[in-house]
mmCIF file of C-alpha atoms and ligand atoms in Angstrom:
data_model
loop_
_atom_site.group_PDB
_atom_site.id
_atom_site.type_symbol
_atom_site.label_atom_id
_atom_site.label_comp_id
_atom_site.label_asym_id
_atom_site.label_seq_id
_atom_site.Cartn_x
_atom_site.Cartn_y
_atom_site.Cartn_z
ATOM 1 C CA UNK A 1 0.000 0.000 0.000
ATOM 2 C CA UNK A 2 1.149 3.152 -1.093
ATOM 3 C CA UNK A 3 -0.645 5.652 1.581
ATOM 4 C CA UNK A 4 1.155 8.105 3.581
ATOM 5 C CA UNK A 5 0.627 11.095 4.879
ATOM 6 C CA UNK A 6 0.254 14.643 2.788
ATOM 7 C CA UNK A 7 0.903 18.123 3.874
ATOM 8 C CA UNK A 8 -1.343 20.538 2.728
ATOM 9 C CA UNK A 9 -0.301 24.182 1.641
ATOM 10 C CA UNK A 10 -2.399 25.328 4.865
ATOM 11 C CA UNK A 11 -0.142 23.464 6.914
ATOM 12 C CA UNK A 12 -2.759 20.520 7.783
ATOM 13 C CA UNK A 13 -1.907 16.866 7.593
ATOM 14 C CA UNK A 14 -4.070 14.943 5.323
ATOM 15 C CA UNK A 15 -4.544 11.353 5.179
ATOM 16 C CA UNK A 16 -3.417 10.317 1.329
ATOM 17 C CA UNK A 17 -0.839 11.783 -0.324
ATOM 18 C CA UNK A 18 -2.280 11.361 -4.141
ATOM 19 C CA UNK A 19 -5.733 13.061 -2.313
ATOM 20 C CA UNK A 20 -8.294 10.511 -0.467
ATOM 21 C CA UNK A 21 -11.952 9.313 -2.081
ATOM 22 C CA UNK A 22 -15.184 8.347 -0.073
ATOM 23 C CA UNK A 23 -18.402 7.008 -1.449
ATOM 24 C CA UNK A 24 -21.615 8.170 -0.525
ATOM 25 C CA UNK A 25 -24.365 5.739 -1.576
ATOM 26 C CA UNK A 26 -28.291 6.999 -1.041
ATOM 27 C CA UNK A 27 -31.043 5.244 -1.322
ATOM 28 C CA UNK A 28 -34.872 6.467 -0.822
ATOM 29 C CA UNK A 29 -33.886 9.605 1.023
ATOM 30 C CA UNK A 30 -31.434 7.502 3.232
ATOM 31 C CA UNK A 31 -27.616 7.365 2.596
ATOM 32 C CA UNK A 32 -25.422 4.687 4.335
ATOM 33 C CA UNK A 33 -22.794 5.408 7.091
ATOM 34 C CA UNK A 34 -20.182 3.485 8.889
ATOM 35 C CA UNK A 35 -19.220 3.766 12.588
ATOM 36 C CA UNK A 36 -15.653 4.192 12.200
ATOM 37 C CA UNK A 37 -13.309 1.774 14.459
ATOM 38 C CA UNK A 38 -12.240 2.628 17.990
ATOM 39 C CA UNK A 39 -8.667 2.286 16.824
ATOM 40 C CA UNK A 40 -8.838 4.361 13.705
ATOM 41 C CA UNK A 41 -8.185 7.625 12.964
ATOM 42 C CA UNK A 42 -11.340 9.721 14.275
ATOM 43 C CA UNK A 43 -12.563 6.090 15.806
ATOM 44 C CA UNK A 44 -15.995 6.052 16.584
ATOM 45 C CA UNK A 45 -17.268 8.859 14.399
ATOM 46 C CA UNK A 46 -19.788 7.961 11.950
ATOM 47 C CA UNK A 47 -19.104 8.515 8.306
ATOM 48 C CA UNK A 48 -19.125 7.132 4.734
ATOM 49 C CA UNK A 49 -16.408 4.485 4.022
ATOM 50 C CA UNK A 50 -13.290 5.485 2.011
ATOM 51 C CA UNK A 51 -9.892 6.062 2.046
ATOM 52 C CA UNK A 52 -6.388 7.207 0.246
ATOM 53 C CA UNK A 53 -6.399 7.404 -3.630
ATOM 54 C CA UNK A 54 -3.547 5.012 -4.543
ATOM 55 C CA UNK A 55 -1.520 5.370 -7.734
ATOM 56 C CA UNK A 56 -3.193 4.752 -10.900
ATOM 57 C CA UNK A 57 -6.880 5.256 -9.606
ATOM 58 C CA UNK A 58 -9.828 7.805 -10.476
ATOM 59 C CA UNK A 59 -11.207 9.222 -7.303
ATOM 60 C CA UNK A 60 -14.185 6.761 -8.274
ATOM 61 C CA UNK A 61 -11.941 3.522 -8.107
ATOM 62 C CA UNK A 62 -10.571 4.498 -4.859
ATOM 63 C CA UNK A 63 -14.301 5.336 -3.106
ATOM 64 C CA UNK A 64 -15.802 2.166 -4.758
ATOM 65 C CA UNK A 65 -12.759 -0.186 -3.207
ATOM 66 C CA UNK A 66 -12.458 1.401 -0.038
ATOM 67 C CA UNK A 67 -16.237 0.675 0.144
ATOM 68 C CA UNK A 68 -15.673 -2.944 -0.956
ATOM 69 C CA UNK A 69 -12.786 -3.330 1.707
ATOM 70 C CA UNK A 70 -14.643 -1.913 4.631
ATOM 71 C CA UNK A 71 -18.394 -2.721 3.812
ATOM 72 C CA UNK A 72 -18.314 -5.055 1.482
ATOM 73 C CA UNK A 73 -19.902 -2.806 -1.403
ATOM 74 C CA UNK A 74 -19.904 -4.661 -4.588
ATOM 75 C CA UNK A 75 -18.874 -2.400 -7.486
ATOM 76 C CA UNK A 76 -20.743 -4.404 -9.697
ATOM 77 C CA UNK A 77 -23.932 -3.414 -8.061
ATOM 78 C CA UNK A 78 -23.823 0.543 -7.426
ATOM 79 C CA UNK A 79 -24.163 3.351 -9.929
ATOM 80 C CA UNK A 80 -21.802 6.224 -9.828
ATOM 81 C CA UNK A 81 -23.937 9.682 -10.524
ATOM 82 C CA UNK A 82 -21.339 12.160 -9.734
ATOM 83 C CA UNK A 83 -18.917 13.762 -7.140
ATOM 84 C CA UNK A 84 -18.358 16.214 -4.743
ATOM 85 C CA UNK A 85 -15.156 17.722 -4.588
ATOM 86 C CA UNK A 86 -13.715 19.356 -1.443
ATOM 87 C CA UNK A 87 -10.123 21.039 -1.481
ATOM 88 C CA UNK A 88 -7.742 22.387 0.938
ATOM 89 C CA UNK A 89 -4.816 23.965 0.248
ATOM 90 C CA UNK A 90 -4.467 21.902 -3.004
ATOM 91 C CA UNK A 91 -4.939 18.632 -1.492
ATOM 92 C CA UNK A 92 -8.555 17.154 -1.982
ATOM 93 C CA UNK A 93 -11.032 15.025 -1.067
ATOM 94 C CA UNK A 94 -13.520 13.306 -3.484
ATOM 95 C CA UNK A 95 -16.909 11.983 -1.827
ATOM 96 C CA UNK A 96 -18.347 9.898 -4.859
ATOM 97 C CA UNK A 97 -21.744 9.831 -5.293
ATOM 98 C CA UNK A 98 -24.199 6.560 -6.430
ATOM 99 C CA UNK A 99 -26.970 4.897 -5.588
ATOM 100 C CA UNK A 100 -27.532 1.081 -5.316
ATOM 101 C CA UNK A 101 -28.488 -1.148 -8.697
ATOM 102 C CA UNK A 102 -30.240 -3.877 -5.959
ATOM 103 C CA UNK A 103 -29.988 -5.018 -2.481
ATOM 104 C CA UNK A 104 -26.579 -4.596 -1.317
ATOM 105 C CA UNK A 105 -25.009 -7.476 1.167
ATOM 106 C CA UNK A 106 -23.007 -5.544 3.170
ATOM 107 C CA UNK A 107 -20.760 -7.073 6.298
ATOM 108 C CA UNK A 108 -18.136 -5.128 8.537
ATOM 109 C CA UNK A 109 -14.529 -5.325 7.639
ATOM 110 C CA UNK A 110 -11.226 -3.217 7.746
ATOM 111 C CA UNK A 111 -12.080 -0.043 10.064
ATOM 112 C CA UNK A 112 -15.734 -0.578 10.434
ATOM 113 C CA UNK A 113 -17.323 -1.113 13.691
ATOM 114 C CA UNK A 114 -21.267 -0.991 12.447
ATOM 115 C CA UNK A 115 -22.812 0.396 9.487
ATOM 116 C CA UNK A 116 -26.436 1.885 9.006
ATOM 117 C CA UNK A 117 -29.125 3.392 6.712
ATOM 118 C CA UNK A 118 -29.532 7.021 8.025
ATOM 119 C CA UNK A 119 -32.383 9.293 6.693
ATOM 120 C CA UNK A 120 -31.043 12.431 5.648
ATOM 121 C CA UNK A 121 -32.626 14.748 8.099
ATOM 122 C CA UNK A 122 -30.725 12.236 11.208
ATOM 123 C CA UNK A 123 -27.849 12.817 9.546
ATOM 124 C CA UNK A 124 -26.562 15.716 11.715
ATOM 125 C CA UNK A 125 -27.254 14.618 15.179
ATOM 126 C CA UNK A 126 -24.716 11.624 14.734
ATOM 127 C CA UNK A 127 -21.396 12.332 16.147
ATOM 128 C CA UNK A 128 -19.742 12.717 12.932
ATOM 129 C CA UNK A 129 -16.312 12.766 11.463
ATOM 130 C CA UNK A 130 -15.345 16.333 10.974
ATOM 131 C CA UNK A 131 -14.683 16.312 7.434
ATOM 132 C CA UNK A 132 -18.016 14.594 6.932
ATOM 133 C CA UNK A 133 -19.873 17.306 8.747
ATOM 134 C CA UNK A 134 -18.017 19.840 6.801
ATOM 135 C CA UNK A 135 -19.378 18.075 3.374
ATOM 136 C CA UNK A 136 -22.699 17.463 4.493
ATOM 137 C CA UNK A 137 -23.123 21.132 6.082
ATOM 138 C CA UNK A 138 -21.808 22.275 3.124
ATOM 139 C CA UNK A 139 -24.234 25.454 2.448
ATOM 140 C CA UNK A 140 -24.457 24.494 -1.152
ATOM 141 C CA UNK A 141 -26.156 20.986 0.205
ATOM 142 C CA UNK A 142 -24.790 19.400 -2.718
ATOM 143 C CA UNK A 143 -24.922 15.859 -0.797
ATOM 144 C CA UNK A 144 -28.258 16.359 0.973
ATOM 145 C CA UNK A 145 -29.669 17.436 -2.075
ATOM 146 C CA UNK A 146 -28.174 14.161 -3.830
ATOM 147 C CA UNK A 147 -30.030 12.365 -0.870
ATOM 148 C CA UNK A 148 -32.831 13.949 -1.107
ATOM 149 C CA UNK A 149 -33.974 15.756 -4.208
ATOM 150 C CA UNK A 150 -36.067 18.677 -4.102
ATOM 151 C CA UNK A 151 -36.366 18.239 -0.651
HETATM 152 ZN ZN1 ZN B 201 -5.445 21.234 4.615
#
């Protein structure tokens, strides 16, 4: 694995130094988040699964096997419909957007300690990981509009 570290031109330490990827997957006004690990970084924050972009992939690869690796996602059965791109100080962060193609079976893995279905407006009053929060209170609303459209 290629991950490591990346300083930002803010000063920040970033996790992934070719930028990181997350995918958000709705479904029926509910999008799915993962109860991050005790032991991992921000453990026991809830957010979407995803990770460090490694050499060689889109922003899309790296959300859809970070997904696969933690969750279980199959890649074969979600549809990518876009992206939301946060940046800071020229290092960035791609949450992937897509919704399911069928029922996914999804099971716990690498840095997941529980996973759940969470309607849009419950979103907020989980203890979230920062940079989630910062995404979903984005004043733009780009992912709660993805979530839920026109509402
Ligand atoms: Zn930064």
């Amino acid at each position: 694995m290629s991950a490591s570290w990346a300083s930002c031109a803010r000063g920040h330490v970033h996790w992934g130094r070719r930028g990181a990827a997350g995918l958000l997957l709705a479904d029926r006004g509910r999008v799915l988040l993962q109860l991050r690990a005790r032991w991992a970084h921000q453990g026991g924050t809830w957010s979407i699964p995803g990770g460090a972009r490694e050499a060689g992939e889109s922003y899309a690869d790296a959300a859809l096997r970070e997904a696969e690796e933690e969750l279980g996602v199959d890649a074969d059965a979600v549809d990518v419909r876009g992206s939301y791109v946060a940046t800071c100080g020229g290092w960035t962060y791609e949450t992937v957007l897509a919704v399911p193609l069928t029922g996914l079976a999804l099971a716990d893995r690498s840095e997941s300690d529980g996973h759940r279905w969470v309607p849009a407006a419950d979103v907020a009053d989980l203890p979230l990981h920062p940079a989630f929060r910062a995404a979903w209170d984005d004043p733009a609303g780009a992912l709660r509009a993805f979530v839920t459209p026109g509402g």
